[in-house]
Coordinates of C-alpha atoms and ligand atoms in Angstrom, one line a residue:
M1 CA 0.0 0.0 0.0
K2 CA 1.4 3.4 -0.9
P3 CA 1.5 6.2 1.6
A4 CA -1.0 9.1 1.0
D5 CA 1.8 11.5 0.2
A6 CA 5.5 11.1 -0.5
D7 CA 6.6 12.0 3.1
Q8 CA 4.1 9.8 4.8
L9 CA 4.9 6.3 6.0
T10 CA 2.4 3.4 6.4
L11 CA 2.4 1.8 9.8
T12 CA 0.4 -1.4 10.1
L13 CA -1.0 -2.1 13.6
E14 CA -1.6 -5.8 14.3
P15 CA -3.6 -7.7 15.5
M16 CA -6.3 -5.1 14.7
G17 CA -5.2 -4.9 11.1
K18 CA -5.3 -1.1 11.1
R19 CA -3.1 0.9 8.7
V20 CA -2.2 4.5 9.5
D21 CA -0.3 7.0 7.4
V22 CA 2.2 8.8 9.7
A23 CA 5.0 11.3 9.3
P24 CA 8.5 9.9 9.8
K25 CA 9.6 9.8 13.4
T26 CA 6.1 9.5 14.7
T27 CA 6.1 7.1 17.7
V28 CA 4.1 3.9 17.5
L29 CA 2.1 5.1 20.5
Q30 CA 1.1 8.4 18.8
A31 CA 0.1 6.5 15.7
A32 CA -1.9 3.9 17.6
Q33 CA -3.7 6.6 19.6
E34 CA -4.4 8.6 16.4
A35 CA -5.9 5.5 14.9
G36 CA -8.2 5.1 18.0
V37 CA -6.4 2.0 19.3
D38 CA -6.5 1.8 23.1
V39 CA -2.9 1.0 24.2
M40 CA -2.0 0.6 27.9
A41 CA 0.0 3.7 28.5
V42 CA -0.4 4.5 32.2
C43 CA 2.5 6.9 32.3
G44 CA 1.1 8.8 29.3
G45 CA 4.1 8.0 27.1
M46 CA 6.8 9.1 29.6
G47 CA 8.6 5.8 29.4
T48 CA 8.2 5.0 33.0
C49 CA 5.3 2.4 33.2
G50 CA 6.7 -0.1 30.8
M51 CA 3.2 -1.1 29.8
C52 CA 3.2 -0.1 26.1
K53 CA 5.2 -3.1 24.9
V54 CA 4.9 -3.9 21.2
Y55 CA 6.7 -6.2 18.8
S56 CA 8.5 -4.6 15.9
V57 CA 7.8 -7.0 13.1
S58 CA 9.1 -5.4 10.0
G59 CA 10.5 -2.1 8.8
K60 CA 12.9 0.4 10.3
F61 CA 12.5 1.9 13.7
S62 CA 14.6 4.4 15.7
P63 CA 17.4 2.6 17.6
V64 CA 16.6 1.2 21.1
S65 CA 16.7 4.1 23.5
L66 CA 18.2 4.3 27.0
I67 CA 14.7 4.3 28.5
E68 CA 13.9 1.1 26.6
Q69 CA 17.1 -0.5 27.8
E70 CA 16.0 0.2 31.4
Q71 CA 12.4 -0.9 30.9
L72 CA 12.9 -4.0 28.8
T73 CA 15.0 -7.1 29.5
A74 CA 17.7 -8.4 27.2
A75 CA 15.3 -11.3 26.4
D76 CA 12.5 -8.8 25.5
L77 CA 14.8 -6.9 23.2
N78 CA 16.0 -10.1 21.5
K79 CA 12.4 -11.0 20.8
G80 CA 11.9 -7.6 19.0
L81 CA 9.9 -6.0 21.8
R82 CA 10.0 -2.2 22.0
L83 CA 8.1 0.5 23.9
A84 CA 5.5 2.0 21.7
C85 CA 6.1 5.4 23.3
E86 CA 9.8 5.3 22.4
A87 CA 10.0 3.5 19.1
Q88 CA 9.8 5.9 16.1
V89 CA 8.7 4.9 12.7
L90 CA 11.4 5.4 10.1
S91 CA 10.0 3.4 7.1
H92 CA 6.8 1.5 6.2
C93 CA 6.5 -0.7 9.3
T94 CA 4.4 -3.4 11.0
V95 CA 4.0 -3.8 14.7
L96 CA 2.2 -6.4 16.7
F97 CA 0.7 -5.5 20.1
P98 CA 0.6 -8.5 22.6
P99 CA -2.8 -8.9 24.3
E100 CA -1.6 -7.5 27.6
T101 CA -0.7 -4.2 25.9
L102 CA -4.2 -3.6 24.5
A103 CA -6.9 -2.1 26.7
T104 CA -9.7 -3.4 24.5
L105 CA -9.6 -6.8 22.9
Q106 CA -11.0 -8.1 19.7
R107 CA -14.4 -9.7 19.8
L108 CA -13.9 -13.4 19.2
Q109 CA -16.7 -15.9 18.5
L110 CA -15.9 -18.8 20.8
E111 CA -19.2 -20.6 21.0
G112 CA -20.9 -22.6 18.3
M113 CA -23.6 -25.1 17.5
Q114 CA -22.9 -28.3 19.4
T115 CA -24.8 -31.5 19.1
A116 CA -25.0 -33.7 22.2
T117 CA -21.9 -36.0 22.3
T118 CA -21.8 -38.9 24.8
P119 CA -18.5 -38.7 26.7
E120 CA -16.3 -41.7 25.7
P121 CA -12.8 -40.3 26.1
C122 CA -9.5 -41.8 25.0
V123 CA -8.1 -41.2 28.4
V124 CA -9.9 -42.7 31.4
R125 CA -9.5 -42.7 35.1
L126 CA -8.3 -45.8 37.1
K127 CA -8.5 -45.6 40.8
V128 CA -5.8 -47.4 42.6
D129 CA -6.0 -48.3 46.3
L130 CA -2.7 -49.6 47.7
S131 CA -3.8 -49.2 51.3
G132 CA -3.4 -53.0 51.8
I133 CA 0.4 -52.8 51.4
S134 CA 2.8 -52.0 54.1
K135 CA 4.9 -48.8 54.0
S136 CA 8.0 -51.0 53.5
E137 CA 6.5 -52.3 50.3
L138 CA 6.2 -48.8 48.9
D139 CA 9.3 -49.3 46.8
R140 CA 7.4 -51.8 44.8
A141 CA 4.5 -49.5 44.3
V142 CA 5.1 -49.1 40.5
D143 CA 5.0 -52.9 40.1
R144 CA 1.8 -53.2 42.1
I145 CA 0.2 -50.4 40.1
L146 CA 1.1 -51.9 36.8
A147 CA -0.2 -55.3 37.9
E148 CA -3.5 -53.6 39.0
V149 CA -3.8 -51.7 35.7
H150 CA -3.1 -54.8 33.8
N151 CA -5.8 -56.7 35.6
T152 CA -8.4 -54.0 35.1
H153 CA -7.3 -52.6 31.7
G154 CA -6.2 -55.9 30.1
S155 CA -3.4 -54.4 27.9
V156 CA 0.3 -53.6 28.1
I157 CA 0.7 -50.3 29.7
T158 CA 3.9 -48.2 30.1
F159 CA 4.7 -46.1 33.1
S160 CA 7.1 -43.2 32.3
D161 CA 10.0 -42.5 34.6
H162 CA 8.9 -38.9 35.0
L163 CA 5.9 -40.0 37.0
I164 CA 7.9 -41.8 39.7
P165 CA 8.7 -38.8 42.0
Q166 CA 5.1 -37.7 41.9
L167 CA 3.9 -41.2 42.6
S168 CA 5.6 -41.6 46.0
K169 CA 4.6 -38.1 47.1
L170 CA 1.0 -38.6 46.2
L171 CA 0.8 -42.0 47.8
E172 CA 2.0 -40.5 51.0
E173 CA -0.3 -37.5 50.9
N174 CA -3.4 -39.5 50.0
E175 CA -3.2 -42.5 52.2
L176 CA -2.1 -44.8 49.4
E177 CA -5.0 -44.0 47.1
L178 CA -4.5 -42.6 43.7
S179 CA -6.2 -41.8 40.4
L180 CA -4.3 -42.7 37.2
A181 CA -5.1 -41.2 33.8
V182 CA -4.6 -44.0 31.3
N183 CA -5.0 -44.3 27.6
D184 CA -4.7 -47.6 25.8
R185 CA -0.9 -47.5 25.8
E186 CA 0.4 -45.4 28.7
I187 CA -0.2 -44.1 32.2
I188 CA -0.3 -40.3 31.4
S189 CA -0.7 -38.8 34.8
V190 CA -0.8 -39.7 38.5
L191 CA -3.3 -37.6 40.4
P192 CA -5.0 -37.4 43.8
P193 CA -7.9 -39.8 44.0
D194 CA -10.8 -37.5 43.1
S195 CA -9.1 -35.2 40.6
R196 CA -11.1 -34.2 37.6
L197 CA -9.7 -35.4 34.3
V198 CA -9.6 -32.5 31.8
G199 CA -8.9 -32.0 28.1
Y200 CA -7.8 -29.0 26.0
A201 CA -9.6 -28.4 22.7
V202 CA -8.2 -25.7 20.4
D203 CA -9.6 -24.3 17.1
I204 CA -6.7 -22.4 15.4
G205 CA -8.0 -20.1 12.8
T206 CA -6.0 -18.0 10.4
T207 CA -6.9 -14.9 12.4
K208 CA -8.3 -16.2 15.7
I209 CA -7.6 -19.0 18.2
A210 CA -10.3 -20.4 20.5
G211 CA -9.4 -22.6 23.4
F212 CA -11.6 -24.7 25.6
L213 CA -11.1 -26.7 28.8
V214 CA -13.4 -29.6 29.0
D215 CA -14.2 -32.2 31.7
L216 CA -13.5 -35.5 30.0
T217 CA -16.0 -37.4 32.1
T218 CA -19.0 -35.2 31.9
G219 CA -18.2 -33.4 28.6
Q220 CA -18.9 -30.0 30.3
T221 CA -16.9 -27.0 29.1
L222 CA -15.2 -25.5 32.1
A223 CA -13.8 -22.4 30.5
S224 CA -13.2 -20.8 27.1
V225 CA -10.7 -18.2 26.0
G226 CA -10.0 -16.6 22.7
A227 CA -6.9 -14.8 21.3
T228 CA -5.6 -13.4 18.0
N229 CA -3.4 -15.7 16.0
P230 CA 0.0 -14.0 16.4
Q231 CA 1.1 -15.3 13.0
I232 CA -1.0 -12.5 11.6
A233 CA 2.1 -10.3 11.9
Y234 CA 3.9 -12.4 9.3
G235 CA 1.0 -12.4 6.8
E236 CA -2.7 -11.7 7.1
D237 CA -3.5 -14.7 4.9
I238 CA -2.1 -18.1 4.7
I239 CA -0.4 -17.7 1.3
N240 CA 1.8 -14.8 2.7
R241 CA 2.7 -16.9 5.8
I242 CA 3.7 -19.8 3.6
K243 CA 5.8 -17.4 1.6
F244 CA 7.4 -16.1 4.8
A245 CA 8.2 -19.7 5.9
N246 CA 9.7 -20.5 2.5
E247 CA 11.8 -17.3 2.1
N248 CA 13.3 -17.2 5.6
P249 CA 15.6 -19.9 6.9
Q250 CA 14.0 -19.7 10.3
G251 CA 10.5 -18.8 9.0
G252 CA 8.8 -22.1 9.8
K253 CA 10.3 -22.2 13.2
I254 CA 9.2 -18.6 14.0
L255 CA 5.7 -19.3 12.9
Q256 CA 5.6 -22.5 15.0
A257 CA 7.1 -20.9 18.1
I258 CA 4.7 -18.0 18.3
L259 CA 1.7 -20.2 17.7
V260 CA 2.8 -22.7 20.4
Q261 CA 3.5 -19.7 22.7
T262 CA -0.1 -18.4 22.2
V263 CA -1.7 -21.8 22.5
N264 CA 0.2 -22.2 25.8
S265 CA -0.8 -18.7 27.0
I266 CA -4.5 -19.5 26.3
L267 CA -4.0 -22.7 28.3
E268 CA -2.6 -20.8 31.2
E269 CA -5.6 -18.5 31.3
L270 CA -7.9 -21.5 31.0
R271 CA -6.2 -23.3 33.9
L272 CA -6.7 -20.3 36.1
L273 CA -10.3 -20.0 35.2
G274 CA -11.0 -23.7 35.5
N275 CA -8.8 -24.1 38.6
V276 CA -7.0 -27.2 37.3
S277 CA -3.4 -28.3 37.4
R278 CA -1.2 -29.0 34.3
D279 CA -1.2 -32.8 35.3
Q280 CA -5.0 -32.9 35.1
I281 CA -5.0 -31.9 31.4
V282 CA -4.5 -35.4 30.0
D283 CA -5.7 -35.1 26.4
A284 CA -6.0 -32.5 23.6
V285 CA -7.5 -32.0 20.2
M286 CA -6.3 -29.3 17.8
V287 CA -8.0 -28.3 14.6
G288 CA -7.0 -25.8 12.0
N289 CA -6.6 -25.4 8.2
T290 CA -4.0 -27.5 6.6
A291 CA -1.3 -24.9 6.6
I292 CA -1.9 -24.0 10.2
H293 CA -1.8 -27.8 11.1
H294 CA 1.6 -28.1 9.3
M295 CA 3.0 -25.0 10.9
L296 CA 2.0 -26.2 14.4
L297 CA 3.7 -29.5 13.8
G298 CA 6.8 -28.0 12.1
L299 CA 6.0 -29.8 8.9
P300 CA 7.1 -28.2 5.5
V301 CA 4.5 -25.9 4.0
K302 CA 6.2 -25.3 0.7
P303 CA 4.2 -28.0 -1.1
L304 CA 0.9 -26.5 0.1
G305 CA 1.6 -23.2 -1.6
T306 CA 3.2 -24.4 -4.8
A307 CA 1.6 -26.1 -7.8
P308 CA 0.5 -29.0 -7.9
Y309 CA -0.5 -28.1 -4.3
Q310 CA 0.4 -31.4 -2.6
T311 CA -0.5 -32.0 1.0
P312 CA 2.4 -33.7 2.9
A313 CA 0.1 -34.9 5.8
T314 CA -3.6 -35.7 5.3
Q315 CA -4.0 -38.6 7.8
S316 CA -5.2 -38.1 11.4
M317 CA -2.4 -38.0 13.9
V318 CA -1.7 -38.5 17.5
I319 CA 1.5 -36.8 18.7
H320 CA 3.1 -36.3 22.2
A321 CA 2.2 -32.7 23.3
R322 CA 5.7 -32.3 24.8
D323 CA 7.2 -32.9 21.3
I324 CA 5.9 -29.5 20.2
G325 CA 6.1 -27.8 23.6
I326 CA 2.4 -27.8 24.5
M327 CA 2.2 -27.6 28.3
I328 CA -0.4 -30.1 29.2
A329 CA 0.4 -33.2 31.3
E330 CA 3.9 -34.5 30.5
G331 CA 2.7 -37.8 29.0
A332 CA -0.4 -36.5 27.2
S333 CA -1.1 -36.6 23.5
I334 CA -2.7 -34.3 21.0
Y335 CA -5.1 -35.7 18.4
L336 CA -5.3 -33.9 15.0
P337 CA -8.1 -34.9 12.7
P338 CA -7.3 -35.6 9.0
N339 CA -6.9 -32.8 6.5
I340 CA -9.0 -32.9 3.3
A341 CA -6.6 -31.1 0.9
S342 CA -3.9 -28.4 0.8
F343 CA -6.3 -25.6 1.7
I344 CA -9.1 -27.4 3.5
G345 CA -8.2 -28.9 6.8
G346 CA -9.3 -30.5 10.1
D347 CA -11.2 -27.4 11.1
H348 CA -13.7 -27.9 8.3
V349 CA -14.0 -31.6 9.3
A350 CA -14.7 -30.4 12.9
M351 CA -17.4 -28.0 11.6
L352 CA -19.1 -30.7 9.5
L353 CA -19.0 -33.0 12.5
S354 CA -20.5 -30.7 15.1
T355 CA -23.3 -29.4 12.7
E356 CA -24.1 -33.0 11.6
A357 CA -24.3 -31.5 8.1
R358 CA -24.1 -35.0 6.5
N359 CA -27.0 -36.4 8.6
R360 CA -29.6 -33.8 8.1
G361 CA -31.0 -35.1 4.8
G362 CA -31.8 -33.0 1.7
T363 CA -29.3 -30.7 0.0
I364 CA -27.0 -28.9 2.6
L365 CA -24.6 -26.1 2.0
A366 CA -22.0 -25.6 4.8
V367 CA -19.9 -22.5 4.7
D368 CA -17.2 -21.6 7.2
I369 CA -16.3 -18.0 6.4
G370 CA -12.8 -16.7 7.3
T371 CA -9.7 -15.4 5.7
N372 CA -9.9 -18.7 3.9
T373 CA -13.5 -19.9 3.4
E374 CA -14.3 -23.6 3.2
I375 CA -17.5 -24.8 1.5
S376 CA -19.2 -28.2 1.5
L377 CA -22.2 -29.2 -0.6
I378 CA -24.0 -32.4 0.4
N379 CA -26.4 -33.6 -2.2
N380 CA -27.7 -37.1 -3.2
N381 CA -25.2 -38.9 -1.0
R382 CA -22.3 -37.1 -2.6
H383 CA -20.2 -34.6 -0.7
Y384 CA -18.2 -31.9 -2.5
S385 CA -15.8 -29.5 -0.8
C386 CA -13.7 -26.6 -1.9
S387 CA -11.7 -23.8 -0.4
C388 CA -11.7 -20.2 -1.6
A389 CA -9.3 -17.4 -0.8
S390 CA -11.8 -14.9 0.5
G391 CA -9.0 -12.8 2.0
P392 CA -8.9 -10.7 5.1
A393 CA -11.4 -8.0 3.9
F394 CA -14.1 -9.4 6.1
E395 CA -11.6 -8.9 9.0
G396 CA -11.5 -5.3 8.0
A397 CA -8.0 -5.5 6.4
H398 CA -7.3 -3.8 3.1
I399 CA -10.3 -1.5 3.8
R400 CA -9.2 2.1 4.2
E401 CA -11.0 2.6 7.5
G402 CA -11.2 -1.1 8.2
M403 CA -10.4 -2.8 11.4
R404 CA -11.0 -6.0 13.2
A405 CA -14.1 -6.4 15.5
I406 CA -12.9 -4.4 18.5
P407 CA -14.9 -1.8 20.5
G408 CA -15.6 1.2 18.4
A409 CA -15.7 -0.7 15.1
I410 CA -18.9 0.0 13.0
E411 CA -20.6 -3.4 12.8
K412 CA -23.9 -2.4 11.3
M413 CA -25.1 0.6 9.2
L414 CA -28.2 1.8 7.5
I415 CA -28.8 4.7 5.1
D416 CA -32.1 6.5 5.7
G417 CA -32.4 9.2 3.1
E418 CA -29.9 11.9 4.1
V419 CA -29.2 10.2 7.4
T420 CA -26.7 7.4 7.9
K421 CA -27.1 5.4 11.1
V422 CA -24.3 3.3 12.5
K423 CA -24.0 0.8 15.3
T424 CA -20.6 0.3 16.8
I425 CA -19.3 -2.6 19.0
Q426 CA -20.0 -1.8 22.6
N427 CA -21.5 1.5 21.4
K428 CA -18.2 3.2 21.6
P429 CA -17.4 6.2 19.4
A430 CA -16.7 5.0 15.9
I431 CA -13.0 4.6 15.0
G432 CA -13.3 2.3 12.0
I433 CA -15.4 -0.4 10.2
C434 CA -15.2 -4.1 10.7
G435 CA -16.2 -6.8 8.2
S436 CA -20.0 -6.9 8.9
G437 CA -20.1 -3.1 8.8
V438 CA -18.4 -2.9 5.4
L439 CA -20.8 -5.6 4.0
D440 CA -23.8 -3.6 5.3
A441 CA -22.4 -0.4 3.9
V442 CA -21.9 -1.9 0.4
A443 CA -25.4 -3.4 0.5
E444 CA -26.9 -0.1 1.6
L445 CA -25.0 1.8 -1.1
R446 CA -26.3 -0.5 -3.7
R447 CA -29.9 -0.4 -2.3
E448 CA -29.8 3.4 -2.4
R449 CA -28.4 3.3 -6.0
L450 CA -25.3 5.1 -4.8
I451 CA -23.2 2.5 -6.7
D452 CA -24.1 0.5 -9.8
A453 CA -23.9 -3.2 -10.5
R454 CA -20.2 -2.9 -11.2
G455 CA -19.6 -1.0 -7.9
S456 CA -19.0 2.4 -9.6
W457 CA -20.2 5.6 -7.9
N458 CA -23.3 7.4 -9.0
R459 CA -21.5 10.8 -8.9
D460 CA -24.7 12.7 -9.5
D461 CA -25.9 11.9 -6.0
P462 CA -24.9 14.7 -3.6
R463 CA -24.3 12.2 -0.8
I464 CA -21.1 11.1 -2.7
T465 CA -18.3 13.5 -1.7
M466 CA -14.7 13.9 -2.8
R467 CA -11.5 13.5 -0.8
G468 CA -8.0 13.7 -2.3
G469 CA -9.5 13.5 -5.8
K470 CA -11.5 10.3 -5.0
S471 CA -15.2 9.8 -4.5
Q472 CA -16.3 8.5 -1.2
F473 CA -19.3 8.0 1.1
V474 CA -19.0 9.2 4.6
L475 CA -20.5 7.0 7.3
V476 CA -19.5 9.1 10.3
D477 CA -18.1 12.6 10.0
A478 CA -15.0 13.9 11.8
K479 CA -17.2 15.6 14.5
G480 CA -18.9 12.3 15.4
S481 CA -16.0 9.9 15.2
G482 CA -13.8 8.7 18.0
H483 CA -10.6 9.9 16.4
G484 CA -11.7 13.2 14.9
R485 CA -11.5 12.2 11.2
D486 CA -14.2 11.2 8.7
I487 CA -14.9 7.5 8.5
A488 CA -15.7 6.8 4.8
I489 CA -15.8 4.1 2.3
D490 CA -14.2 4.5 -1.2
R491 CA -14.1 2.6 -4.5
N492 CA -11.2 0.5 -3.4
D493 CA -13.1 -0.7 -0.3
I494 CA -16.0 -1.7 -2.5
N495 CA -13.7 -3.5 -4.8
Q496 CA -12.2 -5.5 -1.9
I497 CA -15.7 -6.6 -0.8
Q498 CA -16.5 -7.5 -4.5
L499 CA -13.4 -9.8 -4.7
A500 CA -14.1 -11.4 -1.3
K501 CA -17.8 -12.1 -2.0
A502 CA -17.1 -13.2 -5.5
A503 CA -14.6 -15.8 -4.1
I504 CA -17.3 -17.3 -1.9
R505 CA -20.1 -17.1 -4.4
S506 CA -18.0 -18.6 -7.2
G507 CA -17.0 -21.5 -4.9
I508 CA -20.7 -22.2 -4.2
E509 CA -21.5 -22.0 -7.9
V510 CA -18.8 -24.5 -8.8
L511 CA -20.0 -27.0 -6.2
L512 CA -23.6 -26.6 -7.4
Q513 CA -22.4 -27.2 -10.9
H514 CA -20.6 -30.4 -9.8
A515 CA -23.7 -31.6 -8.0
Q516 CA -25.8 -30.7 -11.0
T517 CA -28.3 -29.0 -8.8
A518 CA -29.7 -25.5 -8.5
A519 CA -29.4 -23.0 -5.6
D520 CA -33.1 -23.2 -4.9
E521 CA -32.8 -26.9 -4.3
V522 CA -30.6 -26.2 -1.2
N523 CA -32.7 -26.9 1.9
L524 CA -30.3 -25.5 4.5
V525 CA -27.3 -23.2 4.5
L526 CA -25.1 -23.5 7.6
L527 CA -22.9 -20.4 8.1
A528 CA -20.0 -20.8 10.5
G529 CA -17.2 -18.6 11.8
A530 CA -17.3 -15.3 13.6
F531 CA -18.0 -13.3 10.4
G532 CA -20.7 -15.8 9.4
T533 CA -22.3 -15.3 12.9
Y534 CA -22.4 -11.5 12.8
I535 CA -23.3 -10.7 9.2
D536 CA -26.7 -9.6 8.1
V537 CA -27.7 -12.6 5.9
H538 CA -30.2 -10.5 4.0
N539 CA -27.5 -8.0 3.0
A540 CA -25.1 -10.8 2.2
V541 CA -27.7 -12.2 -0.3
E542 CA -28.4 -8.7 -1.6
I543 CA -24.8 -8.1 -2.6
G544 CA -24.6 -11.6 -4.2
M545 CA -22.3 -13.3 -1.7
F546 CA -24.9 -16.1 -1.5
P547 CA -27.4 -17.2 -4.1
R548 CA -31.0 -16.1 -3.7
I549 CA -32.0 -18.8 -1.3
P550 CA -34.9 -18.0 1.1
L551 CA -33.6 -16.4 4.3
E552 CA -35.3 -18.9 6.6
R553 CA -33.1 -21.6 5.1
F554 CA -29.9 -20.0 6.5
Q555 CA -28.7 -20.9 10.0
Q556 CA -25.8 -19.1 11.7
V557 CA -24.0 -21.7 13.8
G558 CA -21.1 -19.7 15.4
N559 CA -17.7 -21.4 16.0
A560 CA -18.8 -24.9 14.9
A561 CA -15.1 -25.9 14.3
G562 CA -14.5 -25.3 18.1
S563 CA -17.5 -27.4 18.9
G564 CA -16.3 -30.2 16.7
A565 CA -12.9 -30.1 18.4
R566 CA -14.6 -30.5 21.8
A567 CA -16.7 -33.4 20.5
M568 CA -13.5 -35.2 19.3
L569 CA -11.8 -34.5 22.6
I570 CA -14.5 -36.3 24.7
S571 CA -15.4 -39.0 22.2
T572 CA -13.3 -41.6 20.4
A573 CA -16.4 -42.3 18.3
S574 CA -16.4 -38.7 17.1
R575 CA -12.7 -39.1 16.0
R576 CA -13.6 -42.2 14.0
A577 CA -16.6 -40.4 12.5
A578 CA -14.3 -37.5 11.5
E579 CA -11.9 -40.0 9.8
Q580 CA -14.7 -41.7 8.0
L581 CA -16.3 -38.4 6.9
V582 CA -13.1 -37.3 5.2
G583 CA -13.0 -40.5 3.1
Q584 CA -16.4 -39.5 1.6
I585 CA -15.5 -36.0 0.5
E586 CA -14.7 -35.2 -3.1
Y587 CA -12.3 -32.2 -3.1
I588 CA -12.8 -29.8 -5.9
E589 CA -9.8 -27.6 -6.8
L590 CA -11.3 -24.4 -8.1
M591 CA -8.3 -23.3 -10.1
T592 CA -8.5 -26.4 -12.3
E593 CA -12.1 -25.8 -13.2
G594 CA -12.3 -24.9 -16.9
N595 CA -15.0 -22.2 -16.5
Y596 CA -13.9 -20.9 -13.1
T597 CA -12.7 -17.4 -14.3
D598 CA -16.1 -16.9 -16.0
I599 CA -18.0 -17.9 -12.9
F600 CA -15.8 -15.6 -10.7
M601 CA -16.1 -12.6 -13.1
K602 CA -19.9 -13.0 -13.0
A603 CA -19.9 -13.2 -9.2
I604 CA -18.1 -9.9 -8.9
S605 CA -21.2 -8.0 -10.1
F606 CA -23.8 -6.7 -7.7
D607 CA -26.6 -7.8 -10.0
Ligands
FES701 FE1 4.4 4.1 29.7 FE2 5.3 3.7 27.2 S1 3.5 4.5 27.9 S2 6.3 3.3 29.1

């Protein structure tokens, strides 16, 4: 993106995806405040509170100041941390604010449709009572335990050395009674007799991560926490992250490390909320798109982003959590469901599982909208899936006044004659527009005939104004906004929405074509993902993102991938169902469809 004038520099503020044009030597804090981003700056930028920490991701900043050397540790500085009030912008730059630096957090959709799943976990509890043995026999406790487990469990079980120190301590503290967490191969954890057995389910999206702590015996969700995927600083979409991994010798390692770090931070927060120890977390399930899956495991991602788009790992996997540094019980494993293809992964499988899309009968369209959108069409016992690069526009990126869904973002808007009404998240003064707001704005502009079917302005309408030689429509003027500048939408913004909605619509059309069925034959449209939850479906149909299917056939199901991950966490049957399901899917690669370009070009129009 080019700066507005030659002297201006563009600073990209992540994770909110906000771009600001600033003069050289502007501090990151000044830029963030000007953009309406609430940064923790208790000392008002004096360099004394140390709260405005920010990662310098790319570009040139002023050298580390003496104040920063005092406030930050050598380890902080090595990680690229700076103080926002000290670091000055000297070129086009990107920074990433860690969650603790932001006073307001992004709205994340954690909950989703969940069908009842009977708990039947992989890891079960075995109570052991050694109260019959004398204290002198305690040295043989491991033998006694293994014999008892063998009797009740009937299979060969290993007992890792790391559990031995814990074992003696717990036997002494609990009058020779214990609970063991056991899977079919291994004793994973040794716990006090009545400890809850808990699992960790994680849905890792391109932009957001949702983590859940679940009681493995009852299936109850004990706590849920969301965070922004920190990889965003290395590429807003997956293609750019794959590029980063390929072009930098340590790229893959960096992407893996920051992801693992965030998955562990979410876990820490969940442990505090759920009041459970690390040893109690004896199983985990992680779902994500195929590239995220590979990055998490440290697998090569190059084949995913290069023709002929091979997928190194499609099978379901069980790995030791400790092998990738996930801080659950030392002996615990992580289950990862199978991937479908290079751009359609276990998160879509999880979504299909939790919504029971395949068991509903009739023709079902299941759409998980994100930076990458996965679509399934189930018709006449056939199941077609494709993935489309809808891009980050629905996250507010590449939109001039766009931002992610944080307080103050316009999430809904309506044009009523001369008056424009907006609704912001948490009713805070408007500082930008998030995805659902931009979609509403484009639908309203079209309804009011302020733009034509191609997205071009009707310049005869006095509501269209000019700024810097470009036509625009002002949603909130400078007086009414939270940062003292107009919030407007321009032709480029409309174009970004056209591209994003055309990507989704053309994916749907290709699948309908394969199924040889028409849109009005679709009985149910399941819309998943945060954006899918908050959009006005009527407006989405109006701008042509979806075919003209009656609105009552749409169902917004929230974070269904997270629900599917939880189902697979508590149920081995759900894991097997996920594996079977993948075998029945016919993956359609859009780029190899002969008439794809024609379908896409048609889908760009607002007709
Ligand atoms: Fe306090 Fe930067 S605002 S140190």
